[in-house]
Each structure stands twice: as C-alpha cells, then as structure tokens.
C-alpha cells in the first residue's frame, strides 16, 4: 500500500517536472486515479472516460408566453481518447440541429430511448479532431428544472418569474450537457429576456436591468452541471458588504438585505477556517415562495427561499450552509450522487463551524443538537438497518432525488465531528484546509477521501484507525454506539420548563424570557406526545404559535396541530401549505395529514388548489404521498 502510494507520488512529480519543462499546465487530477479514469456515474449517459466537455457557451432566449427556452449550447471538449461519438444527457429537449466545430459543419446525431428520470442520451458523431459541438434546441414547458411563475405567484404580482433548479440531475432538462458531478466546465452565456426583467446566473452578474433585455455572463471557474443556474424576474440588487449583496423583488429587497446583513462576517469566518473564498463574489437571490428548497449553493449566487426571512435573522444558518458549499461541494465536488455526503455532510459540519465563529459556541451547539434530533428521526423513519442510512449510498437504478435524505447531512456532519473530537480540533482543521486546497476544482469519491484521510490525518496508525471504526460509519447502517451526542446546555432550561408544564403549570407561567427560535424549536420538539387539544389550546394562548411569522416554528407547531387535530390552527395550516412550496415543510405535513381519513381528505382538497403553484420537484414528492392521480 505504502509502496504503491510512493510510486504514484514519484509518477506525479515526474509528470509535473515534464509539464514544467514543456511549458504545459499540469493536468488536473480528477480523483486519486489518472486523468482518464473518470468515476462512472450511474445517473449519466455521458461517455466521460473518453471525452469531457470543458467549456459551455450558451445562447438562450427566454419566452414566458410559451414557457420555453430556445437557443444554442456550444460545448468545447477534450477528446482524450479520440472518440468518434459524444454522448450527452438530455431530458424533454427538442433538438433542432447539431453542428460540429467553429465552422459548424452539420453533424449526424441520434436520441436514445427515454429512460424514466434519466431522459435520453444524445449521441453526436464527431471526429477525434473536433473541438466543439453546437446543439440548437428548445426546452419543454414541463422541463423539471424550470419553474415558470405567473405574476400572481410573485411578491410584486405584476411580472412573471423564472428560476432553475439543476441539482441533482435536472440540468439536462434545460441544457444538453454531460450531466454528471464528476465533470467540470467553465461557461459563458448570452440570455435574452423581456426588457422589463433582469436575468442572473451562477456567474458574474450585473446589478442593474439592461435596457434591451440582453444579459451576458461569465463563469471562469470550472463547475459541474448541477451548478448551472438562471433566474429571471423583476429583480433589484442591494449590496450588504464589499463582495456580497442580495437580489430580490423590489417589495422584498429591504427585508432581505436586513436579514442577510451578516453575510460578510460569515465569509470572513469561513475563510479563517478553511482558506480563501475562491469565487470572487458571494450574493444571494431571495426567490418567490414556490422555490422547492431552503437554499441552493449556485456558485457566486445562492438561491434561497423567502421562508428564511423571519425578521430577526434567526434562520441565517441556512446562508452559512450554502456559503460553506463554496468549499465543500463547489470546490471539492462529490464525484457521483452516491458520494453526496461529501457535499452535504461536510457542509453541515462546516455551517456550524461558521455559526460558532460568528454567533458563538452555545448557538452552534443548539444547531448541532437540533440536527442530531433530525438524524435520530430520519434513522427511526427509515429503520436502523435501512441501506440509505449508510453514508456511502447506492442510488443506481433510482432517481437520486428520491434517495437523498437527511442522513448524508446529519450523519455526515456527526462523523466529521467524531473525527474532530478524536484527533483534536487543531489537527483536524489543518487537515480539512489542506483537503480543500489539494482537491480544489476537482471531484472526490468516498474512497478518495478515505485514502487522503488515512494518509494525511491518521498516518496509517492502526490503533487510531481501530478506534475510529470508519467502516462502521461509511458502509454500515444506523449509528455506531460510540457516536458523539451533541448536547446544548441552553436546552436544559427549556426542558425544565417543559417538565413544569407537564406537571400541571399553565403555559403562560413558564419562564421563557430570552428564548430564541432554537429554544422554541427544542421546546416544540420535546413536548410530551400525544398532546390533548386542551393542552394545544393552552400553549397557543400563551405563545401564539398559530400566528408565528417564523416558518420553522410555525412548521413545528403545525406538525403538532395535525397530529392532535387541533382545528384552530387549520386556517394557518392551509395558508402555509398554499403560500409556499418548500419541500422540507410540505413533505412532513402532507405525510402527517395522510395518516387519518379526515386529514387525507383535507390534504387532497388543499393540494388540488396548491399543486399548480408547486415546483415539479415538490409535486413529484407530494403526488406520491397522496397517491395523486390514482
Ligand atoms: N444542495 C442542497 C439542496 C439540494 C440537495 C437540491 C439535493 C437538490 C438535491 C442545499 O445545499 C441544501 O442542503 N439545502 C437545504 C438547506 C440546508 C440548511 C440543510 C434545504 O434546501 O433545505
Ligand atoms: Zn447543502
């Protein structure tokens, strides 16, 4: 093992020396293996072990009337193997024609048979010398990555809105590409939109509307396809720091900029932990409420749900999370979706480290314990022996969107905390920083990470290795018995009050002064179950949960309201379910409702109205819960 590594290092040094004298850049090492050996991705048709796309030039026109993007994608490629065919991923695209090279000579091509959720391969005949292909195409109004909003679904109510969501494998529904996180490309784009709207991408952005509706973008750092992103709407920009700012609709911009005022401190904190921010700017766009996720780490421009605008900055850990992806995910990228924990587990760990620097240890520990509760619940729901409770997933033959749970986030973060606690923070931090440096702008497999870990942190120390039980974490379901158990002292106070209330004191006499959102979340999660409707009424009267403007608190409360059939909260429940489309809130609420006949009936009535306003990603999930269309 050691001899092999040594040999490999000698090889790499020799290669670097040769390249240096030949005046060539040292080739990027994708994984620990050779450049040619791109990890096989079960969710892509692309023949990436032969030819890789290195640069994308997009030219698109956005048509709100027909809900279509039309234009051209030019893909520059590196045909390492001299292949005569290029396979791209597409789904629901209409291909008009394909040409090869800058001279645009017509190319022959064929579309493969459609495969559920993977779409169709687009095979293009190329010559080994060809340096680019040009695909002329139109998207479908049903393209799963695109949500076209009616003016009524926006804050302003006057203009339509469009946003994309490419992760995990939806980029192919709006751009023909090698849709695998193991391949990276730089890109430029020219996007034409109606003149009164502004377009922004995961790239360099302007801060003002253009007069003619034409926008030009450049992304000079190579990114995987799942980070390609576009939003179009009536947008305004407001700076909050020297390299950070917020985009939102005019009616939301003030609130958004206030809420996210600590962004610059977060960036500085992240840099102090794990090295320079390498993407120049960090901006956030606050989208309309139908955005199906909390946040999406599109490079230079995080896409965020407006449900984080609590009015007191208490939900900004989500921004720390998306920012952290600028290292874990966007810089060092999971090679396939089976390695998703390398993105999300690292990011969840890193998010809490940023929060610790900016808001203190006790704040971060509350987040850690709430996360630990979510992990326990996720394991309980799946069952402690379920294969999806392993860190290394096997998603082949499945839609990754269905197989991605909270496990990679929270079990991943807990594993890194375990490593930190075992080797000590100083050593661990130095290791992590070197990991991000060493693999910046490359993809990483679970094995690649473990190899680097053993080499650079564990120094092949058998005693340490035995203590860590890495295999137990990575490839075994559930949690190891000696896993860390985050515990916040702040929550002692909360639990004491819950006990008092349980022993018969009325809710309004409880000592809750100074409680933050996270205290309240812990309170709601540790209430004795099942509650009676009378108890619900007592709590509601004292704390006004049904009227809460904090989406996380309201969500936790509504979960209890459904479980206890506390009817006074039903109008608020209906408003919540029809007012936003964030899947993390929708899925548990509809699931809980579906457990009783009355609940299921109400769920279907609400869903019938809400469904057209939800994103395809949320729709797919809720359709399955309510057996919609059956
Ligand atoms: N990258 C994810 C969102 C994602 C994951 C989209 C998988 C599609 C497939 C993003 O960073 C994320 O994790 N968002 C969370 C918020 C976070 C604070 C846990 C979300 O949207 O809830
Ligand atoms: Zn994430």
XYZ file of C-alpha atoms and ligand atoms in Angstrom:
653
model
C 0.000 0.000 0.000
C 2.693 2.455 1.042
C 4.976 1.459 -1.821
C 2.125 1.948 -4.240
C 1.397 5.435 -2.925
C 5.063 6.312 -3.057
C 5.323 5.106 -6.635
C 2.274 7.138 -7.535
C 3.781 10.228 -5.956
C 7.025 9.751 -7.864
C 4.968 9.417 -11.045
C 3.103 12.632 -10.307
C 6.266 14.559 -9.531
C 7.843 13.277 -12.750
C 4.761 14.349 -14.673
C 4.828 17.796 -13.097
C 8.524 18.207 -13.962
C 7.939 17.162 -17.582
C 4.993 19.546 -17.895
C 7.002 22.334 -16.339
C 9.806 21.969 -18.894
C 7.371 21.562 -21.747
C 5.600 24.761 -20.638
C 2.315 22.898 -20.216
C -0.120 23.192 -17.336
C -0.049 20.209 -15.008
C -3.133 18.195 -15.915
C -5.893 18.232 -13.347
C -6.014 15.014 -11.391
C -9.652 14.156 -11.159
C -9.704 11.625 -8.379
C -6.716 9.853 -6.876
C -6.543 7.912 -10.107
C -5.403 9.049 -13.507
C -6.924 11.829 -15.568
C -8.546 9.372 -17.944
C -10.297 7.488 -15.217
C -13.431 9.465 -14.504
C -15.615 7.657 -11.972
C -18.604 6.024 -13.619
C -21.752 7.876 -12.752
C -24.899 5.696 -12.772
C -27.034 8.772 -13.494
C -25.453 9.950 -16.717
C -25.291 8.677 -20.312
C -22.142 10.680 -20.980
C -19.010 8.815 -22.143
C -16.819 10.921 -19.876
C -13.995 8.408 -19.689
C -13.325 9.164 -23.373
C -14.253 12.774 -23.867
C -15.033 15.576 -21.434
C -16.742 18.891 -22.016
C -14.521 21.701 -20.711
C -16.428 24.844 -21.663
C -20.013 25.763 -22.431
C -21.269 28.728 -24.438
C -24.982 29.278 -24.004
C -27.147 31.499 -26.120
C -30.750 31.470 -24.925
C -33.948 33.378 -25.372
C -36.493 33.210 -22.554
C -40.101 33.120 -23.733
C -42.631 33.417 -20.934
C -45.638 33.098 -23.249
C -44.704 29.609 -24.446
C -42.717 28.702 -21.299
C -39.728 27.739 -23.374
C -36.037 28.486 -23.639
C -34.756 28.392 -27.187
C -31.208 28.670 -28.371
C -27.855 27.085 -28.756
C -25.407 25.316 -26.489
C -21.847 25.121 -27.813
C -19.745 22.612 -25.941
C -15.985 22.700 -26.178
C -14.478 19.313 -25.448
C -11.314 17.468 -24.681
C -11.405 14.234 -26.620
C -8.790 12.375 -24.650
C -9.449 9.005 -26.181
C -10.003 10.170 -29.746
C -13.602 9.015 -29.552
C -15.890 9.180 -32.600
C -19.032 9.656 -30.577
C -20.025 12.147 -27.941
C -22.878 11.150 -25.626
C -24.725 13.940 -23.841
C -27.610 13.882 -21.369
C -30.948 15.411 -22.342
C -34.463 15.179 -20.994
C -37.566 16.651 -22.612
C -35.465 18.722 -25.033
C -36.387 19.248 -28.672
C -33.197 19.107 -30.715
C -33.416 21.145 -33.937
C -29.962 20.516 -35.349
C -26.401 19.782 -34.349
C -23.187 21.047 -35.901
C -19.510 20.356 -35.233
C -16.566 22.740 -34.943
C -16.431 26.524 -35.258
C -17.214 26.114 -38.940
C -20.481 24.475 -37.876
C -20.480 21.588 -40.298
C -23.700 19.603 -39.971
C -23.382 16.577 -37.706
C -25.370 13.380 -37.585
C -26.866 12.554 -34.231
C -29.485 10.380 -32.611
C -31.549 10.429 -29.456
C -31.710 7.271 -27.356
C -34.927 5.835 -25.950
C -36.271 7.756 -22.978
C -35.437 6.280 -19.583
C -37.517 7.399 -16.571
C -35.916 10.412 -14.813
C -32.630 9.972 -16.752
C -34.082 11.239 -20.008
C -32.488 10.417 -23.356
C -28.894 10.213 -24.459
C -27.960 12.478 -27.339
C -25.309 10.723 -29.436
C -23.374 13.003 -31.769
C -20.940 11.677 -34.353
C -17.653 13.535 -34.060
C -14.136 13.185 -35.361
C -11.189 12.872 -32.975
C -10.047 16.341 -34.131
C -13.352 18.115 -33.495
C -13.029 20.616 -30.668
C -16.678 21.548 -30.191
C -20.274 20.671 -30.914
C -23.181 23.102 -31.248
C -26.664 21.984 -30.296
C -29.718 24.039 -31.340
C -32.648 23.211 -29.101
C -35.835 24.204 -27.272
C -36.918 23.206 -23.780
C -40.330 21.813 -22.883
C -42.864 23.798 -20.817
C -42.713 20.806 -18.434
C -38.912 20.894 -18.052
C -38.394 19.758 -14.462
C -35.566 22.198 -13.742
C -37.633 25.212 -14.720
C -40.415 26.826 -12.790
C -42.360 29.447 -14.682
C -44.314 31.611 -12.267
C -47.411 33.607 -13.042
C -47.266 37.218 -11.830
C -49.689 36.218 -9.043
C -47.021 33.865 -7.615
C -44.556 36.695 -7.058
C -44.334 39.335 -4.352
C -44.950 42.150 -6.822
C -47.838 40.409 -8.530
C -47.211 42.170 -11.851
C -44.423 40.337 -13.673
C -43.710 36.676 -14.351
C -40.695 34.933 -12.885
C -38.498 32.010 -13.919
C -35.912 30.106 -11.940
C -33.953 26.913 -12.496
C -33.002 24.127 -10.093
C -30.431 21.809 -11.676
C -29.348 19.623 -8.754
C -29.357 16.669 -8.800
C -29.862 15.615 -12.449
C -32.163 18.263 -13.858
C -29.625 20.410 -15.741
C -30.278 18.124 -18.708
C -33.874 19.368 -18.872
C -32.670 22.837 -19.882
C -29.171 22.324 -21.313
C -27.820 19.365 -23.282
C -24.696 18.509 -21.312
C -22.598 15.869 -19.580
C -24.854 15.960 -16.559
C -22.534 14.366 -14.043
C -20.921 15.994 -10.997
C -17.630 14.331 -11.969
C -17.131 16.691 -14.931
C -16.492 20.437 -14.751
C -16.656 23.245 -17.253
C -16.321 26.979 -17.431
C -19.141 28.825 -19.152
C -20.332 31.980 -20.811
C -23.925 32.828 -21.579
C -25.947 35.351 -23.503
C -29.536 35.430 -22.305
C -32.360 37.456 -23.811
C -35.349 38.257 -21.604
C -38.316 40.666 -21.824
C -36.925 44.200 -21.379
C -38.531 44.900 -18.004
C -36.962 41.836 -16.371
C -33.480 41.076 -15.098
C -31.560 37.829 -15.591
C -28.981 36.463 -13.151
C -26.909 33.288 -13.249
C -24.411 31.280 -11.196
C -21.739 33.502 -12.737
C -20.679 37.145 -12.990
C -23.843 39.227 -12.686
C -24.885 42.775 -13.379
C -26.620 44.720 -10.656
C -28.920 46.696 -12.932
C -31.522 45.886 -15.541
C -30.312 46.253 -19.111
C -32.310 48.445 -21.477
C -32.644 45.799 -24.166
C -33.207 42.688 -22.032
C -29.843 41.230 -23.060
C -27.519 39.851 -20.384
C -24.010 38.456 -20.659
C -22.490 36.088 -18.133
C -19.146 34.574 -17.479
C -18.105 31.803 -15.128
C -14.347 31.493 -15.213
C -14.038 28.805 -12.543
C -14.943 25.315 -13.792
C -18.179 23.969 -12.294
C -20.207 20.768 -12.598
C -23.510 20.905 -14.489
C -25.694 20.761 -11.368
C -24.452 24.248 -10.507
C -25.703 25.824 -13.738
C -28.462 28.224 -12.749
C -30.582 31.044 -14.095
C -33.269 33.271 -12.605
C -35.334 35.898 -14.416
C -37.707 38.338 -12.811
C -38.376 41.840 -11.629
C -35.204 41.986 -9.550
C -33.309 44.585 -7.656
C -29.851 44.413 -6.119
C -28.627 45.747 -2.802
C -25.053 45.447 -1.528
C -24.563 44.277 2.054
C -20.761 44.061 2.001
C -17.788 44.654 -0.222
C -18.157 41.373 -2.074
C -21.683 40.380 -1.139
C -25.218 41.514 -1.786
C -28.804 40.475 -2.219
C -31.092 40.182 -5.235
C -34.853 40.122 -4.683
C -38.066 41.574 -5.969
C -38.406 45.290 -5.119
C -41.010 44.595 -2.421
C -38.744 42.109 -0.658
C -35.294 43.633 -1.111
C -35.269 45.752 2.034
C -36.293 42.935 4.333
C -33.911 40.515 2.580
C -30.918 42.860 2.832
C -31.596 43.451 6.528
C -31.947 39.748 7.268
C -28.716 38.850 5.469
C -26.589 41.697 6.787
C -24.121 39.290 8.465
C -23.064 37.645 5.207
C -19.708 39.389 5.057
C -18.861 38.189 8.579
C -19.796 34.680 7.554
C -17.488 34.791 4.539
C -14.641 36.077 6.714
C -15.323 33.337 9.288
C -15.335 30.645 6.617
C -12.069 31.908 5.193
C -10.445 31.956 8.611
C -11.357 28.289 8.967
C -10.719 26.684 5.620
C -8.912 29.073 3.315
C -9.681 31.783 0.773
C -13.068 32.221 -0.844
C -12.268 31.432 -4.454
C -15.361 32.638 -6.296
C -14.865 36.407 -6.129
C -18.390 37.489 -5.149
C -20.952 35.882 -2.866
C -24.502 37.070 -3.487
C -27.881 35.630 -2.554
C -31.111 35.806 -4.530
C -34.272 35.539 -2.450
C -36.755 33.804 -4.717
C -40.550 33.689 -4.663
C -42.024 31.220 -2.118
C -42.503 28.310 -4.510
C -38.752 27.604 -4.566
C -38.707 23.911 -3.555
C -35.584 24.084 -1.375
C -34.342 26.137 1.514
C -31.262 27.071 -0.390
C -29.207 26.045 -3.382
C -25.491 26.741 -3.495
C -25.261 28.038 -7.065
C -21.735 29.467 -7.346
C -21.436 33.211 -6.674
C -25.224 33.360 -6.274
C -27.010 31.225 -3.697
C -30.700 30.705 -4.482
C -32.790 30.983 -1.299
C -36.355 30.549 -0.110
C -38.091 33.629 1.339
C -39.128 31.451 4.319
C -35.770 32.322 5.931
C -36.889 35.940 6.271
C -38.019 35.642 9.883
C -37.488 39.306 10.683
C -34.926 38.575 13.394
C -32.059 36.930 11.466
C -32.672 33.693 13.360
C -32.711 31.430 10.301
C -29.498 32.552 8.635
C -27.666 29.295 9.374
C -29.090 28.342 6.005
C -26.948 31.026 4.381
C -23.899 29.765 6.295
C -24.745 26.349 4.871
C -24.944 27.481 1.247
C -21.834 29.610 1.683
C -19.958 26.618 3.115
C -20.704 24.763 -0.119
C -18.328 27.218 -1.799
C -15.674 24.883 -0.333
C -17.419 21.572 0.288
C -19.319 20.842 -2.899
C -18.474 23.603 -5.305
C -14.698 23.425 -4.848
C -14.367 19.755 -3.913
C -17.335 18.062 -5.521
C -18.969 14.695 -4.925
C -17.966 12.582 -7.931
C -21.357 10.865 -8.094
C -24.597 11.208 -6.127
C -23.575 8.100 -4.158
C -20.920 10.341 -2.599
C -23.479 13.031 -1.686
C -22.343 13.030 1.958
C -19.042 14.545 0.806
C -21.073 17.577 -0.224
C -23.750 17.765 2.434
C -22.127 16.188 5.494
C -19.045 18.381 5.150
C -21.226 21.411 4.523
C -23.467 20.788 7.536
C -20.372 20.399 9.718
C -18.769 23.497 8.186
C -22.016 25.504 8.500
C -21.951 25.000 12.281
C -18.305 25.958 12.496
C -19.097 29.229 10.691
C -22.022 29.833 13.035
C -19.760 29.185 16.004
C -17.278 31.844 14.856
C -19.962 34.439 14.101
C -22.562 33.761 16.834
C -20.723 31.752 19.481
C -20.332 28.204 20.685
C -23.613 27.953 22.520
C -25.559 28.994 19.402
C -23.723 26.422 17.274
C -24.325 23.716 19.851
C -28.062 24.340 19.726
C -27.914 23.849 15.954
C -25.907 20.658 16.439
C -28.407 19.197 18.872
C -31.374 20.088 16.674
C -29.532 18.411 13.802
C -28.899 15.352 15.941
C -32.626 15.133 16.676
C -33.306 15.250 12.940
C -30.813 12.450 12.413
C -32.461 10.287 15.066
C -35.836 10.888 13.481
C -34.565 10.132 9.972
C -32.984 6.857 11.119
C -36.136 5.913 13.010
C -38.275 6.630 9.949
C -36.137 4.632 7.549
C -35.344 1.926 10.104
C -31.879 1.470 11.662
C -30.828 -1.203 9.171
C -32.014 0.598 6.038
C -29.230 0.806 3.407
C -29.958 4.516 2.879
C -28.755 5.161 6.437
C -25.195 4.403 5.280
C -23.010 7.331 4.303
C -21.925 5.748 1.032
C -25.156 5.359 -0.908
C -26.161 3.081 -3.720
C -28.548 5.085 -5.839
C -28.072 3.212 -9.093
C -31.402 2.358 -10.679
C -33.103 5.093 -8.657
C -33.915 8.742 -9.091
C -31.307 10.453 -6.886
C -33.915 12.985 -5.933
C -35.859 10.227 -4.163
C -32.862 8.632 -2.456
C -31.393 11.777 -0.926
C -32.441 12.050 2.715
C -31.207 13.920 5.767
C -28.807 11.083 6.568
C -25.888 12.342 4.434
C -26.294 15.771 6.061
C -26.512 14.856 9.706
C -24.738 11.513 9.884
C -22.020 13.010 7.685
C -21.656 16.048 9.965
C -21.601 13.810 13.038
C -18.867 11.645 11.504
C -16.708 14.717 10.916
C -17.376 15.861 14.473
C -16.281 12.405 15.600
C -13.040 12.784 13.643
C -12.539 16.265 15.097
C -13.106 15.062 18.669
C -10.862 12.066 18.208
C -7.800 13.767 16.708
C -8.292 17.247 18.175
C -9.563 20.401 16.528
C -6.234 21.967 15.538
C -5.023 18.921 13.702
C -8.415 18.307 12.139
C -8.783 21.878 10.890
C -5.331 21.834 9.315
C -6.229 18.593 7.609
C -9.548 19.898 6.256
C -7.926 23.013 4.945
C -5.277 21.003 3.129
C -8.015 18.774 1.712
C -9.843 21.753 0.178
C -6.576 23.131 -1.217
C -5.375 19.856 -2.603
C -8.614 18.974 -4.381
C -9.908 22.433 -5.305
C -11.918 22.343 -8.553
C -11.843 18.560 -8.639
C -14.278 15.815 -7.860
C -13.926 13.395 -4.995
C -15.150 9.889 -4.269
C -15.745 8.415 -0.827
C -12.739 6.136 -1.307
C -10.622 9.064 -2.457
C -11.474 10.953 0.716
C -10.785 7.957 2.954
C -7.433 7.398 1.270
C -6.444 11.033 1.801
C -7.691 10.862 5.391
C -5.659 7.754 6.196
C -2.577 9.196 4.593
C -2.667 12.719 5.968
C -4.618 12.602 9.205
C -4.362 9.097 10.559
C -0.796 8.498 9.310
C -1.755 4.865 8.877
C -1.891 4.484 12.673
C -3.625 1.121 13.305
C -4.691 1.952 16.878
C -6.305 5.216 15.812
C -7.883 3.527 12.825
C -9.388 0.846 15.081
C -10.792 3.453 17.467
C -12.464 5.418 14.662
C -14.362 2.496 13.138
C -14.554 4.261 9.816
C -16.239 1.374 8.047
C -18.985 1.390 10.658
C -19.741 4.993 9.715
C -19.335 4.755 5.974
C -20.759 1.399 4.947
C -22.886 0.237 7.866
C -26.441 1.425 8.504
C -27.558 3.348 11.585
C -25.158 4.955 14.039
C -22.134 3.488 15.827
C -22.828 3.103 19.571
C -19.998 5.485 20.460
C -21.144 8.262 18.109
C -20.996 11.784 19.582
C -24.241 13.096 21.064
C -24.363 16.883 20.748
C -25.906 18.403 23.832
C -26.681 22.086 24.349
C -26.746 23.436 27.920
C -29.204 26.067 26.698
C -31.746 23.333 26.202
C -31.598 22.330 29.884
C -33.592 25.461 30.617
C -36.133 24.534 28.001
C -36.553 21.005 29.297
C -37.032 22.286 32.844
C -39.958 24.407 31.638
C -41.451 21.514 29.691
C -41.374 19.471 32.923
C -43.099 22.213 34.881
C -45.789 22.461 32.258
C -46.202 18.696 32.236
C -46.640 18.725 35.996
C -49.661 20.975 35.547
C -48.439 24.593 35.470
C -50.205 26.630 32.846
C -48.203 27.679 29.806
C -48.365 31.398 30.499
C -46.489 30.966 33.793
C -43.459 29.341 32.147
C -40.165 31.232 32.157
C -39.390 31.752 28.501
C -37.845 35.227 28.570
C -34.842 35.449 26.259
C -35.642 32.314 24.342
C -34.509 32.309 20.720
C -36.023 30.499 17.744
C -33.855 27.498 18.584
C -35.076 27.301 22.181
C -38.623 27.338 20.865
C -37.879 24.633 18.331
C -36.471 22.451 21.061
C -39.485 23.210 23.214
C -41.912 22.140 20.499
C -39.908 19.017 19.737
C -39.683 17.830 23.337
C -43.290 18.342 24.353
C -44.791 15.092 25.639
C -46.707 13.200 22.983
C -49.558 12.794 22.388
C -50.892 16.195 23.397
C -54.545 16.850 24.042
C -56.369 19.616 22.200
C -56.784 21.368 25.503
C -53.043 21.358 26.034
C -52.573 22.685 22.496
C -55.016 25.491 23.254
C -53.160 26.351 26.477
C -49.842 26.596 24.607
C -51.340 28.555 21.734
C -52.998 31.046 24.032
C -49.742 31.693 25.861
C -47.294 31.684 22.954
C -49.380 32.478 19.827
C -47.753 29.710 17.792
C -50.541 29.687 15.207
C -49.718 33.303 14.403
C -45.947 32.769 14.267
C -44.171 34.554 11.442
C -41.194 32.245 11.825
C -41.503 29.447 9.255
C -39.548 26.878 11.294
C -41.549 27.481 14.469
C -44.835 27.549 12.578
C -43.898 24.317 10.814
C -43.052 22.523 14.092
C -46.306 23.772 15.586
C -48.414 22.771 12.586
C -46.950 19.260 12.747
C -48.320 19.032 16.289
C -51.595 20.599 15.219
C -52.114 17.929 12.565
C -51.136 15.119 14.933
C -53.594 16.313 17.584
C -56.234 17.544 15.123
C -56.106 20.964 16.733
C -58.596 22.672 14.456
C -58.000 26.311 15.400
C -54.667 26.038 13.538
C -56.191 24.664 10.326
C -56.661 28.005 8.559
C -52.997 28.779 9.255
C -52.072 25.310 8.032
C -53.928 25.847 4.794
C -52.332 29.242 4.323
C -48.874 27.773 4.944
C -49.371 24.892 2.513
C -50.737 27.117 -0.240
C -48.365 30.015 0.372
C -45.008 28.334 -0.167
C -43.551 25.288 -1.910
C -40.535 24.347 0.199
C -40.447 20.565 0.166
C -38.860 20.232 3.592
C -42.066 21.718 5.065
C -44.556 20.228 2.624
C -43.470 16.600 2.789
C -43.834 16.019 6.562
C -47.088 17.985 6.783
C -48.785 16.124 3.938
C -47.417 12.832 5.297
C -48.846 13.560 8.738
C -52.186 14.636 7.266
C -52.387 11.489 5.144
C -52.333 9.323 8.291
C -56.040 9.825 9.066
C -59.046 9.702 6.708
C -60.141 13.236 7.615
C -56.610 14.542 7.294
C -56.140 12.851 3.943
C -59.348 14.409 2.685
C -58.266 17.855 3.797
C -54.806 17.291 2.313
C -56.269 16.410 -1.066
C -58.566 19.427 -1.025
C -55.680 21.760 -0.221
C -53.325 20.051 -2.639
C -55.739 20.342 -5.528
C -55.517 24.104 -5.169
C -51.839 24.296 -4.281
C -50.430 21.760 -6.728
C -50.338 24.088 -9.763
C -48.237 26.539 -7.728
C -45.668 23.964 -6.588
C -42.405 23.202 -8.370
C -42.174 19.876 -10.263
C -39.754 18.592 -7.595
C -42.242 19.177 -4.775
C -45.129 17.953 -6.910
C -43.417 14.642 -7.569
C -42.944 14.101 -3.828
C -46.464 15.097 -2.749
C -48.099 13.194 -5.636
C -46.525 10.041 -4.209
C -47.627 10.787 -0.624
C -51.248 11.467 -1.581
C -51.291 8.914 -4.410
C -52.390 11.772 -6.636
C -53.791 10.715 -9.985
C -54.631 7.221 -8.755
N -27.657 21.383 -2.242
C -28.728 21.377 -1.322
C -30.081 21.315 -1.967
C -30.313 20.082 -2.837
C -29.867 18.840 -2.458
C -31.022 20.207 -4.011
C -30.100 17.731 -3.276
C -31.255 19.106 -4.821
C -30.785 17.874 -4.455
C -28.670 22.597 -0.407
O -27.389 22.973 -0.062
C -29.356 22.221 0.886
O -28.911 21.319 1.513
N -30.438 22.929 1.233
C -31.190 22.699 2.446
C -30.876 23.715 3.492
C -29.797 23.349 4.432
C -29.673 24.417 5.505
C -29.938 21.991 5.061
C -32.654 22.853 2.131
O -32.975 23.224 0.994
O -33.479 22.621 2.996
Zn -26.384 21.642 1.209
